[in-house]
mmCIF file with all atom_site columns, C-alpha atoms and ligand atoms in Angstrom:
data_model
loop_
_atom_site.group_PDB
_atom_site.id
_atom_site.type_symbol
_atom_site.label_atom_id
_atom_site.label_alt_id
_atom_site.label_comp_id
_atom_site.label_asym_id
_atom_site.label_entity_id
_atom_site.label_seq_id
_atom_site.pdbx_PDB_ins_code
_atom_site.Cartn_x
_atom_site.Cartn_y
_atom_site.Cartn_z
_atom_site.occupancy
_atom_site.B_iso_or_equiv
_atom_site.pdbx_formal_charge
_atom_site.auth_seq_id
_atom_site.auth_comp_id
_atom_site.auth_asym_id
_atom_site.auth_atom_id
_atom_site.pdbx_PDB_model_num
ATOM   1   C CA . MET X 1 1   ? 71.953 -130.140 -57.339 1.00 0.00 ? 9   MET X CA 1
ATOM   2   C CA . THR X 1 2   ? 69.455 -130.932 -59.808 1.00 0.00 ? 10  THR X CA 1
ATOM   3   C CA . ASN X 1 3   ? 71.476 -133.297 -62.205 1.00 0.00 ? 11  ASN X CA 1
ATOM   4   C CA . ILE X 1 4   ? 69.494 -136.547 -63.202 1.00 0.00 ? 12  ILE X CA 1
ATOM   5   C CA . PRO X 1 5   ? 69.517 -139.049 -62.231 1.00 0.00 ? 13  PRO X CA 1
ATOM   6   C CA . LEU X 1 6   ? 71.124 -138.741 -58.921 1.00 0.00 ? 14  LEU X CA 1
ATOM   7   C CA . LYS X 1 7   ? 71.881 -141.809 -56.754 1.00 0.00 ? 15  LYS X CA 1
ATOM   8   C CA . ILE X 1 8   ? 69.824 -141.729 -53.770 1.00 0.00 ? 16  ILE X CA 1
ATOM   9   C CA . ALA X 1 9   ? 70.070 -144.532 -50.945 1.00 0.00 ? 17  ALA X CA 1
ATOM   10  C CA . LEU X 1 10  ? 67.338 -144.698 -48.421 1.00 0.00 ? 18  LEU X CA 1
ATOM   11  C CA . GLY X 1 11  ? 66.751 -146.855 -45.390 1.00 0.00 ? 19  GLY X CA 1
ATOM   12  C CA . ALA X 1 12  ? 63.895 -146.874 -42.797 1.00 0.00 ? 20  ALA X CA 1
ATOM   13  C CA . ASP X 1 13  ? 62.634 -148.804 -39.547 1.00 0.00 ? 21  ASP X CA 1
ATOM   14  C CA . HIS X 1 14  ? 59.329 -149.892 -39.064 1.00 0.00 ? 22  HIS X CA 1
ATOM   15  C CA . GLY X 1 15  ? 58.260 -146.590 -37.944 1.00 0.00 ? 23  GLY X CA 1
ATOM   16  C CA . GLY X 1 16  ? 59.429 -144.918 -41.203 1.00 0.00 ? 24  GLY X CA 1
ATOM   17  C CA . PHE X 1 17  ? 59.007 -147.694 -44.041 1.00 0.00 ? 25  PHE X CA 1
ATOM   18  C CA . LYS X 1 18  ? 55.587 -146.398 -45.145 1.00 0.00 ? 26  LYS X CA 1
ATOM   19  C CA . LEU X 1 19  ? 57.054 -142.624 -45.831 1.00 0.00 ? 27  LEU X CA 1
ATOM   20  C CA . LYS X 1 20  ? 60.179 -144.371 -47.055 1.00 0.00 ? 28  LYS X CA 1
ATOM   21  C CA . ASP X 1 21  ? 58.222 -146.381 -49.615 1.00 0.00 ? 29  ASP X CA 1
ATOM   22  C CA . VAL X 1 22  ? 56.385 -142.998 -50.764 1.00 0.00 ? 30  VAL X CA 1
ATOM   23  C CA . LEU X 1 23  ? 59.685 -141.585 -51.356 1.00 0.00 ? 31  LEU X CA 1
ATOM   24  C CA . VAL X 1 24  ? 61.143 -144.501 -53.232 1.00 0.00 ? 32  VAL X CA 1
ATOM   25  C CA . THR X 1 25  ? 58.368 -144.461 -55.480 1.00 0.00 ? 33  THR X CA 1
ATOM   26  C CA . TRP X 1 26  ? 58.353 -140.672 -56.015 1.00 0.00 ? 34  TRP X CA 1
ATOM   27  C CA . LEU X 1 27  ? 62.168 -140.510 -56.636 1.00 0.00 ? 35  LEU X CA 1
ATOM   28  C CA . ARG X 1 28  ? 62.047 -143.400 -59.293 1.00 0.00 ? 36  ARG X CA 1
ATOM   29  C CA . ALA X 1 29  ? 59.068 -141.426 -61.026 1.00 0.00 ? 37  ALA X CA 1
ATOM   30  C CA . GLN X 1 30  ? 61.452 -138.471 -61.233 1.00 0.00 ? 38  GLN X CA 1
ATOM   31  C CA . GLY X 1 31  ? 64.252 -140.570 -62.919 1.00 0.00 ? 39  GLY X CA 1
ATOM   32  C CA . HIS X 1 32  ? 66.459 -141.015 -59.898 1.00 0.00 ? 40  HIS X CA 1
ATOM   33  C CA . ASP X 1 33  ? 68.708 -143.931 -59.350 1.00 0.00 ? 41  ASP X CA 1
ATOM   34  C CA . VAL X 1 34  ? 67.504 -145.461 -55.987 1.00 0.00 ? 42  VAL X CA 1
ATOM   35  C CA . HIS X 1 35  ? 68.960 -147.816 -53.780 1.00 0.00 ? 43  HIS X CA 1
ATOM   36  C CA . ASP X 1 36  ? 66.287 -148.962 -51.253 1.00 0.00 ? 44  ASP X CA 1
ATOM   37  C CA . PHE X 1 37  ? 67.882 -150.723 -48.272 1.00 0.00 ? 45  PHE X CA 1
ATOM   38  C CA . GLY X 1 38  ? 64.739 -151.415 -46.517 1.00 0.00 ? 46  GLY X CA 1
ATOM   39  C CA . THR X 1 39  ? 63.167 -152.155 -44.008 1.00 0.00 ? 47  THR X CA 1
ATOM   40  C CA . ASN X 1 40  ? 60.063 -153.080 -46.061 1.00 0.00 ? 48  ASN X CA 1
ATOM   41  C CA . SER X 1 41  ? 57.391 -154.207 -43.340 1.00 0.00 ? 49  SER X CA 1
ATOM   42  C CA . ALA X 1 42  ? 55.885 -153.163 -39.889 1.00 0.00 ? 50  ALA X CA 1
ATOM   43  C CA . ASP X 1 43  ? 58.227 -155.975 -38.414 1.00 0.00 ? 51  ASP X CA 1
ATOM   44  C CA . SER X 1 44  ? 60.242 -154.204 -35.564 1.00 0.00 ? 52  SER X CA 1
ATOM   45  C CA . VAL X 1 45  ? 63.886 -153.736 -36.401 1.00 0.00 ? 53  VAL X CA 1
ATOM   46  C CA . ASP X 1 46  ? 66.632 -151.326 -35.141 1.00 0.00 ? 54  ASP X CA 1
ATOM   47  C CA . TYR X 1 47  ? 66.953 -148.188 -36.764 1.00 0.00 ? 55  TYR X CA 1
ATOM   48  C CA . PRO X 1 48  ? 70.868 -147.848 -36.505 1.00 0.00 ? 56  PRO X CA 1
ATOM   49  C CA . ASP X 1 49  ? 71.281 -150.975 -38.657 1.00 0.00 ? 57  ASP X CA 1
ATOM   50  C CA . TYR X 1 50  ? 69.626 -149.178 -41.551 1.00 0.00 ? 58  TYR X CA 1
ATOM   51  C CA . ALA X 1 51  ? 71.410 -145.669 -40.736 1.00 0.00 ? 59  ALA X CA 1
ATOM   52  C CA . HIS X 1 52  ? 74.855 -147.269 -40.984 1.00 0.00 ? 60  HIS X CA 1
ATOM   53  C CA . ILE X 1 53  ? 73.986 -149.049 -44.194 1.00 0.00 ? 61  ILE X CA 1
ATOM   54  C CA . VAL X 1 54  ? 72.837 -145.788 -45.919 1.00 0.00 ? 62  VAL X CA 1
ATOM   55  C CA . CYS X 1 55  ? 75.786 -143.628 -44.489 1.00 0.00 ? 63  CYS X CA 1
ATOM   56  C CA . ASP X 1 56  ? 78.270 -146.313 -45.916 1.00 0.00 ? 64  ASP X CA 1
ATOM   57  C CA . ALA X 1 57  ? 76.646 -145.909 -49.237 1.00 0.00 ? 65  ALA X CA 1
ATOM   58  C CA . VAL X 1 58  ? 77.040 -141.965 -49.013 1.00 0.00 ? 66  VAL X CA 1
ATOM   59  C CA . LEU X 1 59  ? 80.506 -142.117 -47.844 1.00 0.00 ? 67  LEU X CA 1
ATOM   60  C CA . SER X 1 60  ? 81.730 -144.713 -50.253 1.00 0.00 ? 68  SER X CA 1
ATOM   61  C CA . GLY X 1 61  ? 80.303 -142.521 -53.086 1.00 0.00 ? 69  GLY X CA 1
ATOM   62  C CA . ASN X 1 62  ? 77.641 -145.067 -54.228 1.00 0.00 ? 70  ASN X CA 1
ATOM   63  C CA . ALA X 1 63  ? 75.036 -142.688 -53.444 1.00 0.00 ? 71  ALA X CA 1
ATOM   64  C CA . HIS X 1 64  ? 75.065 -138.866 -53.742 1.00 0.00 ? 72  HIS X CA 1
ATOM   65  C CA . TYR X 1 65  ? 72.530 -138.431 -50.767 1.00 0.00 ? 73  TYR X CA 1
ATOM   66  C CA . GLY X 1 66  ? 70.877 -140.526 -48.002 1.00 0.00 ? 74  GLY X CA 1
ATOM   67  C CA . VAL X 1 67  ? 67.773 -140.465 -46.766 1.00 0.00 ? 75  VAL X CA 1
ATOM   68  C CA . LEU X 1 68  ? 66.522 -141.937 -43.317 1.00 0.00 ? 76  LEU X CA 1
ATOM   69  C CA . VAL X 1 69  ? 63.121 -142.538 -41.966 1.00 0.00 ? 77  VAL X CA 1
ATOM   70  C CA . CYS X 1 70  ? 62.153 -143.665 -38.717 1.00 0.00 ? 78  CYS X CA 1
ATOM   71  C CA . GLY X 1 71  ? 59.091 -142.807 -36.268 1.00 0.00 ? 79  GLY X CA 1
ATOM   72  C CA . THR X 1 72  ? 60.343 -139.495 -35.296 1.00 0.00 ? 80  THR X CA 1
ATOM   73  C CA . GLY X 1 73  ? 63.632 -138.950 -37.504 1.00 0.00 ? 81  GLY X CA 1
ATOM   74  C CA . LEU X 1 74  ? 65.770 -138.658 -34.110 1.00 0.00 ? 82  LEU X CA 1
ATOM   75  C CA . GLY X 1 75  ? 67.202 -142.082 -33.593 1.00 0.00 ? 83  GLY X CA 1
ATOM   76  C CA . MET X 1 76  ? 68.148 -142.222 -37.481 1.00 0.00 ? 84  MET X CA 1
ATOM   77  C CA . SER X 1 77  ? 70.014 -138.554 -37.070 1.00 0.00 ? 85  SER X CA 1
ATOM   78  C CA . TYR X 1 78  ? 71.696 -139.597 -33.978 1.00 0.00 ? 86  TYR X CA 1
ATOM   79  C CA . ALA X 1 79  ? 73.145 -142.657 -35.682 1.00 0.00 ? 87  ALA X CA 1
ATOM   80  C CA . ALA X 1 80  ? 73.860 -140.939 -39.120 1.00 0.00 ? 88  ALA X CA 1
ATOM   81  C CA . ASN X 1 81  ? 75.574 -137.891 -37.485 1.00 0.00 ? 89  ASN X CA 1
ATOM   82  C CA . ARG X 1 82  ? 78.179 -140.521 -35.767 1.00 0.00 ? 90  ARG X CA 1
ATOM   83  C CA . HIS X 1 83  ? 80.013 -140.935 -39.263 1.00 0.00 ? 91  HIS X CA 1
ATOM   84  C CA . ALA X 1 84  ? 82.604 -138.517 -39.857 1.00 0.00 ? 92  ALA X CA 1
ATOM   85  C CA . GLY X 1 85  ? 81.653 -136.784 -43.105 1.00 0.00 ? 93  GLY X CA 1
ATOM   86  C CA . ILE X 1 86  ? 77.835 -137.417 -42.912 1.00 0.00 ? 94  ILE X CA 1
ATOM   87  C CA . ARG X 1 87  ? 75.675 -134.187 -42.151 1.00 0.00 ? 95  ARG X CA 1
ATOM   88  C CA . CYS X 1 88  ? 72.137 -135.459 -41.744 1.00 0.00 ? 96  CYS X CA 1
ATOM   89  C CA . ALA X 1 89  ? 69.606 -133.126 -41.280 1.00 0.00 ? 97  ALA X CA 1
ATOM   90  C CA . LEU X 1 90  ? 66.470 -133.816 -39.119 1.00 0.00 ? 98  LEU X CA 1
ATOM   91  C CA . VAL X 1 91  ? 63.834 -131.944 -40.985 1.00 0.00 ? 99  VAL X CA 1
ATOM   92  C CA . SER X 1 92  ? 59.942 -131.411 -40.804 1.00 0.00 ? 100 SER X CA 1
ATOM   93  C CA . GLU X 1 93  ? 59.557 -128.425 -43.166 1.00 0.00 ? 101 GLU X CA 1
ATOM   94  C CA . THR X 1 94  ? 60.875 -127.162 -46.400 1.00 0.00 ? 102 THR X CA 1
ATOM   95  C CA . THR X 1 95  ? 62.534 -124.017 -45.173 1.00 0.00 ? 103 THR X CA 1
ATOM   96  C CA . SER X 1 96  ? 64.986 -126.345 -43.093 1.00 0.00 ? 104 SER X CA 1
ATOM   97  C CA . ALA X 1 97  ? 65.530 -128.590 -45.901 1.00 0.00 ? 105 ALA X CA 1
ATOM   98  C CA . ARG X 1 98  ? 66.863 -125.472 -48.126 1.00 0.00 ? 106 ARG X CA 1
ATOM   99  C CA . LEU X 1 99  ? 68.906 -124.181 -45.710 1.00 0.00 ? 107 LEU X CA 1
ATOM   100 C CA . ALA X 1 100 ? 70.351 -127.662 -44.588 1.00 0.00 ? 108 ALA X CA 1
ATOM   101 C CA . ARG X 1 101 ? 71.790 -127.626 -48.260 1.00 0.00 ? 109 ARG X CA 1
ATOM   102 C CA . GLU X 1 102 ? 72.520 -123.956 -48.694 1.00 0.00 ? 110 GLU X CA 1
ATOM   103 C CA . HIS X 1 103 ? 74.347 -123.585 -45.168 1.00 0.00 ? 111 HIS X CA 1
ATOM   104 C CA . ASN X 1 104 ? 75.225 -127.087 -43.794 1.00 0.00 ? 112 ASN X CA 1
ATOM   105 C CA . ASN X 1 105 ? 75.812 -129.117 -47.077 1.00 0.00 ? 113 ASN X CA 1
ATOM   106 C CA . ALA X 1 106 ? 73.816 -131.638 -45.763 1.00 0.00 ? 114 ALA X CA 1
ATOM   107 C CA . ASN X 1 107 ? 74.231 -134.937 -47.460 1.00 0.00 ? 115 ASN X CA 1
ATOM   108 C CA . MET X 1 108 ? 71.547 -136.915 -45.687 1.00 0.00 ? 116 MET X CA 1
ATOM   109 C CA . LEU X 1 109 ? 68.136 -136.261 -44.561 1.00 0.00 ? 117 LEU X CA 1
ATOM   110 C CA . ALA X 1 110 ? 66.311 -137.837 -41.696 1.00 0.00 ? 118 ALA X CA 1
ATOM   111 C CA . LEU X 1 111 ? 62.574 -137.605 -41.539 1.00 0.00 ? 119 LEU X CA 1
ATOM   112 C CA . GLY X 1 112 ? 59.836 -138.734 -38.915 1.00 0.00 ? 120 GLY X CA 1
ATOM   113 C CA . GLY X 1 113 ? 57.483 -141.149 -40.619 1.00 0.00 ? 121 GLY X CA 1
ATOM   114 C CA . ARG X 1 114 ? 54.993 -140.755 -37.775 1.00 0.00 ? 122 ARG X CA 1
ATOM   115 C CA . MET X 1 115 ? 55.694 -136.589 -37.675 1.00 0.00 ? 123 MET X CA 1
ATOM   116 C CA . ILE X 1 116 ? 55.150 -135.480 -41.008 1.00 0.00 ? 124 ILE X CA 1
ATOM   117 C CA . GLY X 1 117 ? 52.586 -136.377 -43.694 1.00 0.00 ? 125 GLY X CA 1
ATOM   118 C CA . GLU X 1 118 ? 53.529 -137.912 -47.384 1.00 0.00 ? 126 GLU X CA 1
ATOM   119 C CA . GLU X 1 119 ? 53.346 -134.709 -49.442 1.00 0.00 ? 127 GLU X CA 1
ATOM   120 C CA . MET X 1 120 ? 55.345 -132.775 -46.695 1.00 0.00 ? 128 MET X CA 1
ATOM   121 C CA . GLY X 1 121 ? 58.045 -135.589 -47.024 1.00 0.00 ? 129 GLY X CA 1
ATOM   122 C CA . ILE X 1 122 ? 57.998 -135.523 -50.791 1.00 0.00 ? 130 ILE X CA 1
ATOM   123 C CA . ASP X 1 123 ? 58.028 -131.605 -50.721 1.00 0.00 ? 131 ASP X CA 1
ATOM   124 C CA . ILE X 1 124 ? 61.065 -131.704 -48.200 1.00 0.00 ? 132 ILE X CA 1
ATOM   125 C CA . LEU X 1 125 ? 62.994 -134.130 -50.425 1.00 0.00 ? 133 LEU X CA 1
ATOM   126 C CA . ARG X 1 126 ? 62.163 -132.118 -53.747 1.00 0.00 ? 134 ARG X CA 1
ATOM   127 C CA . VAL X 1 127 ? 63.539 -128.912 -52.078 1.00 0.00 ? 135 VAL X CA 1
ATOM   128 C CA . PHE X 1 128 ? 66.447 -130.634 -50.610 1.00 0.00 ? 136 PHE X CA 1
ATOM   129 C CA . LEU X 1 129 ? 67.424 -132.135 -53.829 1.00 0.00 ? 137 LEU X CA 1
ATOM   130 C CA . ALA X 1 130 ? 67.040 -129.044 -55.774 1.00 0.00 ? 138 ALA X CA 1
ATOM   131 C CA . THR X 1 131 ? 69.186 -126.833 -53.605 1.00 0.00 ? 139 THR X CA 1
ATOM   132 C CA . ALA X 1 132 ? 72.848 -126.325 -53.977 1.00 0.00 ? 140 ALA X CA 1
ATOM   133 C CA . TYR X 1 133 ? 75.273 -125.867 -51.338 1.00 0.00 ? 141 TYR X CA 1
ATOM   134 C CA . GLU X 1 134 ? 76.335 -121.997 -51.178 1.00 0.00 ? 142 GLU X CA 1
ATOM   135 C CA . GLY X 1 135 ? 80.103 -122.432 -50.030 1.00 0.00 ? 143 GLY X CA 1
ATOM   136 C CA . GLY X 1 136 ? 81.926 -119.454 -49.006 1.00 0.00 ? 144 GLY X CA 1
ATOM   137 C CA . ARG X 1 137 ? 81.830 -118.489 -45.294 1.00 0.00 ? 145 ARG X CA 1
ATOM   138 C CA . HIS X 1 138 ? 80.046 -121.931 -44.818 1.00 0.00 ? 146 HIS X CA 1
ATOM   139 C CA . ASP X 1 139 ? 83.128 -123.901 -45.600 1.00 0.00 ? 147 ASP X CA 1
ATOM   140 C CA . ARG X 1 140 ? 84.786 -122.483 -42.543 1.00 0.00 ? 148 ARG X CA 1
ATOM   141 C CA . ARG X 1 141 ? 82.022 -123.432 -40.188 1.00 0.00 ? 149 ARG X CA 1
ATOM   142 C CA . ILE X 1 142 ? 81.487 -126.924 -41.743 1.00 0.00 ? 150 ILE X CA 1
ATOM   143 C CA . ALA X 1 143 ? 85.345 -127.444 -41.283 1.00 0.00 ? 151 ALA X CA 1
ATOM   144 C CA . LYS X 1 144 ? 84.886 -126.939 -37.471 1.00 0.00 ? 152 LYS X CA 1
ATOM   145 C CA . ILE X 1 145 ? 82.222 -129.555 -36.860 1.00 0.00 ? 153 ILE X CA 1
ATOM   146 C CA . GLN X 1 146 ? 84.564 -132.057 -35.736 1.00 0.00 ? 154 GLN X CA 1
ATOM   147 C CA . PRO X 1 147 ? 84.396 -134.747 -32.836 1.00 0.00 ? 155 PRO X CA 1
ATOM   148 C CA . LYS X 1 148 ? 85.530 -132.737 -29.843 1.00 0.00 ? 156 LYS X CA 1
ATOM   149 C CA . PHE X 1 149 ? 85.476 -135.442 -26.836 1.00 0.00 ? 157 PHE X CA 1
ATOM   150 C CA . GLN X 1 150 ? 86.371 -138.882 -26.544 1.00 0.00 ? 158 GLN X CA 1
ATOM   151 C CA . PRO X 1 151 ? 83.222 -141.159 -26.895 1.00 0.00 ? 159 PRO X CA 1
ATOM   152 C CA . ASN X 1 152 ? 82.099 -142.537 -23.696 1.00 0.00 ? 160 ASN X CA 1
ATOM   153 C CA . VAL X 1 153 ? 82.081 -146.367 -24.190 1.00 0.00 ? 161 VAL X CA 1
ATOM   154 C CA . LYS X 1 154 ? 80.056 -146.958 -21.040 1.00 0.00 ? 162 LYS X CA 1
ATOM   155 C CA . GLY X 1 155 ? 77.168 -144.688 -22.192 1.00 0.00 ? 163 GLY X CA 1
ATOM   156 C CA . GLU X 1 156 ? 77.620 -142.854 -18.843 1.00 0.00 ? 164 GLU X CA 1
ATOM   157 C CA . PRO X 1 157 ? 76.209 -139.134 -18.839 1.00 0.00 ? 165 PRO X CA 1
HETATM 158 C C1 . RB5 D 2 .   ? 60.565 -147.264 -32.968 1.00 0.00 ? 202 RB5 D C1 1
HETATM 159 O O1 . RB5 D 2 .   ? 59.522 -147.587 -32.014 1.00 0.00 ? 202 RB5 D O1 1
HETATM 160 C C2 . RB5 D 2 .   ? 61.043 -145.790 -32.825 1.00 0.00 ? 202 RB5 D C2 1
HETATM 161 O O2 . RB5 D 2 .   ? 61.612 -145.469 -31.431 1.00 0.00 ? 202 RB5 D O2 1
HETATM 162 C C3 . RB5 D 2 .   ? 61.921 -145.286 -33.696 1.00 0.00 ? 202 RB5 D C3 1
HETATM 163 O O3 . RB5 D 2 .   ? 61.185 -145.322 -35.186 1.00 0.00 ? 202 RB5 D O3 1
HETATM 164 C C4 . RB5 D 2 .   ? 62.465 -143.855 -33.930 1.00 0.00 ? 202 RB5 D C4 1
HETATM 165 O O4 . RB5 D 2 .   ? 61.388 -143.054 -33.888 1.00 0.00 ? 202 RB5 D O4 1
HETATM 166 C C5 . RB5 D 2 .   ? 63.763 -143.694 -32.928 1.00 0.00 ? 202 RB5 D C5 1
HETATM 167 O O5 . RB5 D 2 .   ? 63.938 -142.454 -32.861 1.00 0.00 ? 202 RB5 D O5 1
#
């Protein structure tokens, strides 16, 4: 999708807020409509709180895409992908960013603020936003991404 402005929601924890701020600045410079849900400091916070807020923005239609940044991107991606209708791609290079859109119709990105540099983060986001979903055979496969088991509320293996 290349229409501008896109509505983009971003969230981060203390391990990701620096890269998130870089992405916010870049997105605004590109003319996008940015909703920055924080966090905005190195004070320790819990990444799921931010993941869920950004997912809600995407699922409600208030944002076209969501971007989450924590230290590794892992916790953010786990939390986001618990939401039905969210397909959050944890990406550290641009080929996966392109394929996440072309094949998986990803609507969210998770990035590791302690794993990748600012330039790679911007490149990943640029490619992600510029790439269209291919549809076709991928529709069938995405439709098969469904919860398979009851959640284990006790958190046991
Ligand atoms: C915070 O220390 C760290 O655990 C978090 O940013 C993230 O990497 C979790 O997946």
